[in-house]
mmCIF file of C-alpha atoms and ligand atoms in Angstrom:
data_model
loop_
_atom_site.group_PDB
_atom_site.id
_atom_site.type_symbol
_atom_site.label_atom_id
_atom_site.label_comp_id
_atom_site.label_asym_id
_atom_site.label_seq_id
_atom_site.Cartn_x
_atom_site.Cartn_y
_atom_site.Cartn_z
ATOM 1 C CA UNK R 6 -0.437 11.076 8.263
ATOM 2 C CA UNK R 7 -0.209 10.126 4.524
ATOM 3 C CA UNK R 8 0.075 6.613 3.239
ATOM 4 C CA UNK R 9 2.795 7.341 0.720
ATOM 5 C CA UNK R 10 5.134 10.419 0.400
ATOM 6 C CA UNK R 11 7.777 11.260 -2.274
ATOM 7 C CA UNK R 12 10.205 14.031 -1.817
ATOM 8 C CA UNK R 13 12.692 14.746 -4.590
ATOM 9 C CA UNK R 14 12.296 11.400 -5.726
ATOM 10 C CA UNK R 15 14.121 10.345 -8.815
ATOM 11 C CA UNK R 16 15.238 7.191 -10.634
ATOM 12 C CA UNK R 17 18.072 6.851 -13.151
ATOM 13 C CA UNK R 18 18.596 4.024 -15.177
ATOM 14 C CA UNK R 19 22.028 3.388 -16.814
ATOM 15 C CA UNK R 20 22.280 0.786 -19.757
ATOM 16 C CA UNK R 21 25.874 1.129 -20.640
ATOM 17 C CA UNK R 22 26.634 4.723 -21.558
ATOM 18 C CA UNK R 23 23.064 5.713 -21.701
ATOM 19 C CA UNK R 24 21.385 7.264 -18.926
ATOM 20 C CA UNK R 25 17.471 7.723 -18.786
ATOM 21 C CA UNK R 26 16.060 9.892 -16.285
ATOM 22 C CA UNK R 27 12.745 7.968 -15.791
ATOM 23 C CA UNK R 28 11.491 9.783 -12.604
ATOM 24 C CA UNK R 29 12.816 13.451 -12.129
ATOM 25 C CA UNK R 30 12.318 14.957 -8.374
ATOM 26 C CA UNK R 31 8.946 13.755 -8.027
ATOM 27 C CA UNK R 32 6.683 15.183 -4.966
ATOM 28 C CA UNK R 33 3.424 13.880 -4.131
ATOM 29 C CA UNK R 34 1.369 12.510 -1.393
ATOM 30 C CA UNK R 35 -1.108 9.683 -1.089
ATOM 31 C CA UNK R 36 -3.836 9.824 1.498
ATOM 32 C CA UNK R 37 -5.029 6.371 3.134
ATOM 33 C CA UNK R 38 -8.259 5.114 1.445
ATOM 34 C CA UNK R 39 -7.939 7.482 -1.625
ATOM 35 C CA UNK R 40 -8.473 6.410 -5.233
ATOM 36 C CA UNK R 41 -5.364 7.643 -7.251
ATOM 37 C CA UNK R 42 -4.564 7.422 -10.971
ATOM 38 C CA UNK R 43 -0.945 8.126 -12.402
ATOM 39 C CA UNK R 44 -1.584 8.845 -16.237
ATOM 40 C CA UNK R 45 0.730 9.423 -18.894
ATOM 41 C CA UNK R 46 2.119 8.084 -22.395
ATOM 42 C CA UNK R 47 4.230 5.175 -22.818
ATOM 43 C CA UNK R 48 7.691 5.696 -21.538
ATOM 44 C CA UNK R 49 6.673 8.663 -19.202
ATOM 45 C CA UNK R 50 7.595 6.685 -16.193
ATOM 46 C CA UNK R 51 4.407 5.000 -14.865
ATOM 47 C CA UNK R 52 5.852 1.532 -14.263
ATOM 48 C CA UNK R 53 8.894 3.097 -12.909
ATOM 49 C CA UNK R 54 6.991 5.037 -10.193
ATOM 50 C CA UNK R 55 4.872 2.116 -9.088
ATOM 51 C CA UNK R 56 7.755 -0.198 -9.027
ATOM 52 C CA UNK R 57 9.402 1.977 -6.346
ATOM 53 C CA UNK R 58 6.251 2.459 -4.605
ATOM 54 C CA UNK R 59 6.045 -1.258 -4.331
ATOM 55 C CA UNK R 60 9.604 -1.833 -3.487
ATOM 56 C CA UNK R 61 10.261 -3.693 -6.448
ATOM 57 C CA UNK R 62 13.024 -1.288 -7.480
ATOM 58 C CA UNK R 63 15.037 1.183 -5.594
ATOM 59 C CA UNK R 64 15.044 4.989 -6.160
ATOM 60 C CA UNK R 65 18.321 6.352 -7.329
ATOM 61 C CA UNK R 66 17.825 9.755 -4.699
ATOM 62 C CA UNK R 67 15.393 11.480 -2.720
ATOM 63 C CA UNK R 68 13.017 10.132 -0.235
ATOM 64 C CA UNK R 69 9.952 7.773 -0.532
ATOM 65 C CA UNK R 70 7.851 6.749 2.672
ATOM 66 C CA UNK R 71 5.156 4.011 2.221
ATOM 67 C CA UNK R 72 2.818 3.083 5.281
ATOM 68 C CA UNK R 73 5.327 4.577 7.708
ATOM 69 C CA UNK R 74 8.516 3.205 6.339
ATOM 70 C CA UNK R 75 11.305 4.664 4.440
ATOM 71 C CA UNK R 76 11.490 2.018 1.779
ATOM 72 C CA UNK R 77 14.396 3.633 -0.405
ATOM 73 C CA UNK R 78 17.083 1.579 1.746
ATOM 74 C CA UNK R 79 15.209 -1.742 2.266
ATOM 75 C CA UNK R 80 17.419 -4.713 0.942
ATOM 76 C CA UNK R 81 15.671 -7.348 -1.012
ATOM 77 C CA UNK R 82 14.607 -9.631 1.947
ATOM 78 C CA UNK R 83 13.073 -6.628 3.731
ATOM 79 C CA UNK R 84 11.306 -5.289 0.691
ATOM 80 C CA UNK R 85 9.811 -8.678 0.179
ATOM 81 C CA UNK R 86 8.447 -8.965 3.755
ATOM 82 C CA UNK R 87 7.194 -5.369 3.632
ATOM 83 C CA UNK R 88 5.449 -6.199 0.345
ATOM 84 C CA UNK R 89 3.812 -9.468 1.786
ATOM 85 C CA UNK R 90 2.571 -7.769 4.646
ATOM 86 C CA UNK R 91 1.185 -4.125 3.175
ATOM 87 C CA UNK R 92 1.128 -4.274 -0.631
ATOM 88 C CA UNK R 93 -1.172 -6.193 -3.353
ATOM 89 C CA UNK R 94 -0.443 -6.040 -6.988
ATOM 90 C CA UNK R 95 -2.581 -6.141 -10.154
ATOM 91 C CA UNK R 96 -0.885 -6.287 -13.424
ATOM 92 C CA UNK R 97 -1.915 -5.608 -16.923
ATOM 93 C CA UNK R 98 -1.808 -9.127 -18.088
ATOM 94 C CA UNK R 99 -3.212 -10.471 -14.873
ATOM 95 C CA UNK R 100 -0.352 -12.695 -13.673
ATOM 96 C CA UNK R 101 -2.610 -15.686 -12.385
ATOM 97 C CA UNK R 102 -0.673 -18.795 -12.510
ATOM 98 C CA UNK R 103 -2.214 -20.961 -15.034
ATOM 99 C CA UNK R 104 -1.822 -24.343 -12.935
ATOM 100 C CA UNK R 105 -3.564 -23.099 -10.029
ATOM 101 C CA UNK R 106 -7.436 -22.586 -9.900
ATOM 102 C CA UNK R 107 -8.993 -19.086 -9.301
ATOM 103 C CA UNK R 108 -9.497 -20.020 -5.535
ATOM 104 C CA UNK R 109 -5.692 -21.361 -5.428
ATOM 105 C CA UNK R 110 -4.662 -18.249 -7.305
ATOM 106 C CA UNK R 111 -6.227 -15.983 -4.388
ATOM 107 C CA UNK R 112 -5.095 -18.220 -1.784
ATOM 108 C CA UNK R 113 -1.515 -18.218 -2.810
ATOM 109 C CA UNK R 114 -0.575 -15.078 -0.880
ATOM 110 C CA UNK R 115 -1.780 -16.415 2.307
ATOM 111 C CA UNK R 116 0.166 -19.717 2.059
ATOM 112 C CA UNK R 117 3.206 -18.040 0.957
ATOM 113 C CA UNK R 118 3.396 -15.169 3.718
ATOM 114 C CA UNK R 119 0.954 -15.307 6.329
ATOM 115 C CA UNK R 120 0.589 -18.920 7.337
ATOM 116 C CA UNK R 121 -2.837 -18.747 8.242
ATOM 117 C CA UNK R 122 -4.750 -22.000 9.171
ATOM 118 C CA UNK R 123 -6.137 -24.064 6.295
ATOM 119 C CA UNK R 124 -9.855 -23.624 7.191
ATOM 120 C CA UNK R 125 -9.467 -19.880 7.835
ATOM 121 C CA UNK R 126 -7.817 -19.506 4.546
ATOM 122 C CA UNK R 127 -10.361 -21.297 2.673
ATOM 123 C CA UNK R 128 -13.098 -18.968 4.235
ATOM 124 C CA UNK R 129 -11.234 -15.855 3.406
ATOM 125 C CA UNK R 130 -10.570 -17.028 -0.105
ATOM 126 C CA UNK R 131 -14.283 -17.597 -0.796
ATOM 127 C CA UNK R 132 -15.263 -14.124 0.635
ATOM 128 C CA UNK R 133 -12.746 -12.314 -1.253
ATOM 129 C CA UNK R 134 -14.151 -14.159 -4.549
ATOM 130 C CA UNK R 135 -17.527 -13.318 -3.687
ATOM 131 C CA UNK R 136 -16.815 -9.766 -2.731
ATOM 132 C CA UNK R 137 -15.336 -9.281 -6.622
ATOM 133 C CA UNK R 138 -18.511 -11.294 -7.996
ATOM 134 C CA UNK R 139 -16.718 -14.577 -9.356
ATOM 135 C CA UNK R 140 -17.319 -17.070 -6.230
ATOM 136 C CA UNK R 141 -19.009 -19.147 -8.926
ATOM 137 C CA UNK R 142 -15.793 -19.397 -10.848
ATOM 138 C CA UNK R 143 -13.710 -20.464 -7.821
ATOM 139 C CA UNK R 144 -12.793 -24.106 -9.341
ATOM 140 C CA UNK R 145 -11.913 -22.670 -12.877
ATOM 141 C CA UNK R 146 -8.218 -22.191 -14.194
ATOM 142 C CA UNK R 147 -7.078 -19.055 -15.397
ATOM 143 C CA UNK R 148 -7.500 -20.338 -19.060
ATOM 144 C CA UNK R 149 -11.065 -20.964 -18.573
ATOM 145 C CA UNK R 150 -11.936 -17.176 -17.338
ATOM 146 C CA UNK R 151 -12.545 -14.443 -19.443
ATOM 147 C CA UNK R 152 -10.325 -11.184 -19.106
ATOM 148 C CA UNK R 153 -12.457 -9.364 -16.880
ATOM 149 C CA UNK R 154 -12.964 -12.442 -14.362
ATOM 150 C CA UNK R 155 -9.118 -12.885 -14.459
ATOM 151 C CA UNK R 156 -8.876 -9.297 -13.260
ATOM 152 C CA UNK R 157 -11.531 -9.705 -10.512
ATOM 153 C CA UNK R 158 -9.658 -12.861 -9.430
ATOM 154 C CA UNK R 159 -6.417 -10.761 -9.292
ATOM 155 C CA UNK R 160 -8.105 -7.973 -7.389
ATOM 156 C CA UNK R 161 -9.070 -10.816 -4.718
ATOM 157 C CA UNK R 162 -5.582 -11.850 -4.629
ATOM 158 C CA UNK R 163 -4.223 -8.456 -4.190
ATOM 159 C CA UNK R 164 -6.819 -7.852 -1.207
ATOM 160 C CA UNK R 165 -6.791 -11.185 0.514
ATOM 161 C CA UNK R 166 -3.915 -10.532 2.742
ATOM 162 C CA UNK R 167 -5.439 -7.206 4.072
ATOM 163 C CA UNK R 168 -3.100 -5.316 1.883
ATOM 164 C CA UNK R 169 -3.201 -1.361 2.909
ATOM 165 C CA UNK R 170 -2.163 -0.388 -0.498
ATOM 166 C CA UNK R 171 -2.900 -2.022 -3.981
ATOM 167 C CA UNK R 172 -0.870 -1.100 -7.002
ATOM 168 C CA UNK R 173 -2.286 -1.789 -10.400
ATOM 169 C CA UNK R 174 -0.020 -0.970 -13.582
ATOM 170 C CA UNK R 175 -2.208 -0.535 -16.351
ATOM 171 C CA UNK R 176 -4.857 -2.814 -15.241
ATOM 172 C CA UNK R 177 -7.277 -2.321 -17.749
ATOM 173 C CA UNK R 178 -5.029 -2.475 -20.999
ATOM 174 C CA UNK R 179 -6.113 -5.708 -22.113
ATOM 175 C CA UNK R 180 -9.608 -5.058 -21.519
ATOM 176 C CA UNK R 181 -12.250 -3.724 -23.765
ATOM 177 C CA UNK R 182 -13.499 -0.621 -22.814
ATOM 178 C CA UNK R 183 -17.029 -1.481 -20.863
ATOM 179 C CA UNK R 184 -15.167 -4.111 -18.882
ATOM 180 C CA UNK R 185 -12.193 -1.646 -18.284
ATOM 181 C CA UNK R 186 -14.618 0.801 -16.597
ATOM 182 C CA UNK R 187 -16.386 -2.168 -14.658
ATOM 183 C CA UNK R 188 -13.236 -3.227 -13.222
ATOM 184 C CA UNK R 189 -11.983 0.526 -12.136
ATOM 185 C CA UNK R 190 -15.674 0.592 -10.377
ATOM 186 C CA UNK R 191 -14.898 -2.557 -8.592
ATOM 187 C CA UNK R 192 -11.571 -1.518 -7.407
ATOM 188 C CA UNK R 193 -13.474 1.867 -6.148
ATOM 189 C CA UNK R 194 -15.992 -0.320 -4.457
ATOM 190 C CA UNK R 195 -13.364 -2.478 -2.859
ATOM 191 C CA UNK R 196 -11.705 0.746 -1.674
ATOM 192 C CA UNK R 197 -15.216 1.768 -0.214
ATOM 193 C CA UNK R 198 -15.804 -1.604 1.584
ATOM 194 C CA UNK R 199 -12.231 -2.227 3.075
ATOM 195 C CA UNK R 200 -10.331 1.147 3.291
ATOM 196 C CA UNK R 201 -7.732 -0.181 0.968
ATOM 197 C CA UNK R 202 -5.738 2.711 -0.763
ATOM 198 C CA UNK R 203 -5.710 1.855 -4.838
ATOM 199 C CA UNK R 204 -3.281 3.605 -7.045
ATOM 200 C CA UNK R 205 -3.351 2.606 -10.708
ATOM 201 C CA UNK R 206 -1.871 3.545 -13.845
ATOM 202 C CA UNK R 207 -3.345 4.346 -17.381
ATOM 203 C CA UNK R 208 -3.050 6.218 -20.867
ATOM 204 C CA UNK R 209 -6.649 6.039 -21.262
ATOM 205 C CA UNK R 210 -8.603 9.262 -20.477
ATOM 206 C CA UNK R 211 -11.942 7.363 -19.984
ATOM 207 C CA UNK R 212 -10.434 5.071 -17.324
ATOM 208 C CA UNK R 213 -8.449 8.117 -15.731
ATOM 209 C CA UNK R 214 -11.945 9.844 -15.160
ATOM 210 C CA UNK R 215 -12.800 7.308 -12.989
ATOM 211 C CA UNK R 216 -10.083 8.320 -10.655
ATOM 212 C CA UNK R 217 -10.476 10.773 -7.502
ATOM 213 C CA UNK R 218 -7.157 12.035 -7.723
ATOM 214 C CA UNK R 219 -4.932 12.238 -10.615
ATOM 215 C CA UNK R 220 -1.324 12.700 -11.090
ATOM 216 C CA UNK R 221 -0.087 13.345 -14.641
ATOM 217 C CA UNK R 222 3.575 11.955 -15.647
ATOM 218 C CA UNK R 223 5.538 13.729 -18.373
ATOM 219 C CA UNK R 224 9.184 12.757 -19.175
ATOM 220 C CA UNK R 225 9.651 11.805 -15.672
ATOM 221 C CA UNK R 226 7.849 14.799 -14.070
ATOM 222 C CA UNK R 227 4.936 14.374 -11.850
ATOM 223 C CA UNK R 228 1.975 17.021 -11.643
ATOM 224 C CA UNK R 229 -1.373 16.767 -9.591
ATOM 225 C CA UNK R 230 -4.010 17.630 -11.863
ATOM 226 C CA UNK R 231 -6.618 20.291 -10.518
ATOM 227 C CA UNK R 232 -9.680 18.260 -10.010
HETATM 228 P P1 ADP Z 2 5.615 3.565 -18.677
HETATM 229 O O1 ADP Z 2 5.335 2.676 -17.611
HETATM 230 O O2 ADP Z 2 5.149 5.077 -18.394
HETATM 231 O O3 ADP Z 2 5.323 3.173 -20.104
HETATM 232 P P2 ADP Z 2 8.317 3.279 -17.765
HETATM 233 O O4 ADP Z 2 8.491 3.566 -16.420
HETATM 234 O O5 ADP Z 2 8.405 1.945 -18.185
HETATM 235 O O6 ADP Z 2 7.229 4.049 -18.567
HETATM 236 O O7 ADP Z 2 9.924 3.932 -18.362
HETATM 237 C C1 ADP Z 2 10.224 4.972 -18.272
HETATM 238 C C2 ADP Z 2 11.386 5.533 -19.153
HETATM 239 O O8 ADP Z 2 12.379 4.800 -18.475
HETATM 240 C C3 ADP Z 2 11.322 4.958 -20.479
HETATM 241 O O9 ADP Z 2 12.276 5.927 -21.206
HETATM 242 C C4 ADP Z 2 12.031 3.667 -20.522
HETATM 243 O O10 ADP Z 2 12.636 3.391 -21.526
HETATM 244 C C5 ADP Z 2 13.076 3.574 -19.439
HETATM 245 N N1 ADP Z 2 13.278 2.240 -18.697
HETATM 246 C C6 ADP Z 2 12.222 1.549 -18.038
HETATM 247 N N2 ADP Z 2 13.001 0.584 -17.409
HETATM 248 C C7 ADP Z 2 14.150 0.582 -17.795
HETATM 249 C C8 ADP Z 2 15.327 -0.518 -17.514
HETATM 250 N N3 ADP Z 2 15.210 -1.371 -16.696
HETATM 251 N N4 ADP Z 2 16.502 -0.124 -18.034
HETATM 252 C C9 ADP Z 2 16.689 1.221 -18.598
HETATM 253 N N5 ADP Z 2 15.755 2.080 -18.924
HETATM 254 C C10 ADP Z 2 14.445 1.720 -18.532
HETATM 255 MG MG1 MG Z 3 4.331 0.897 -18.062
#
């Protein structure tokens, strides 16, 4: 059973009289515990697609199943609940809360959604920071961390609530090349260790080469690369 499946998936944006077909009749499946990249130039539809998979935006037509749920019809509240239980996010600009320490940022999804007891939360947070190699940075604030360290904290946050799926929209865009490759390798090792499916996007061919499954986006059309 695939983790994500899309059939005739389309997204049309309307801004006044102008219509943009951001995703056109996409057909794809993503298997559990896979390491998947969507690659394409700016404007090709990467964010639109990841936002639909992440239930941050609705398809205009077609079907989209994520973790055994038809997500195209979820209302805001159900979508938020679904995300909290199943999906972690990693962003290009890290999106850590500046007033919280690294540990508090990682703890945040557990406080917000899962209501774990405090001592269990702290243990889980430290285990995740250790897994991504920044346990020694736990008490620092995001402003005191390097880009690579911030993205490690963000990966720990995306995984802390046992997400089945992590969506990372251009996670390496603000990192130098060597750090970018290390972050992708870290995500792959997290997939190996936790069985979490990772789906990321990039327009960098060197980053894309680290993926096991590659889909190319061009003007909203999705094609699977031969590997
Ligand atoms: P990428 O992430 O690959 O750069 P996007 O998914 O952001 O591409 O955008 C795909 C297309 O949809 C682009 O033509 C973009 O201008 C358009 N688009 C994205 N978001 C909106 C929106 N909220 N309203 C109107 N058009 C949008
Ligand atoms: Mg984008």
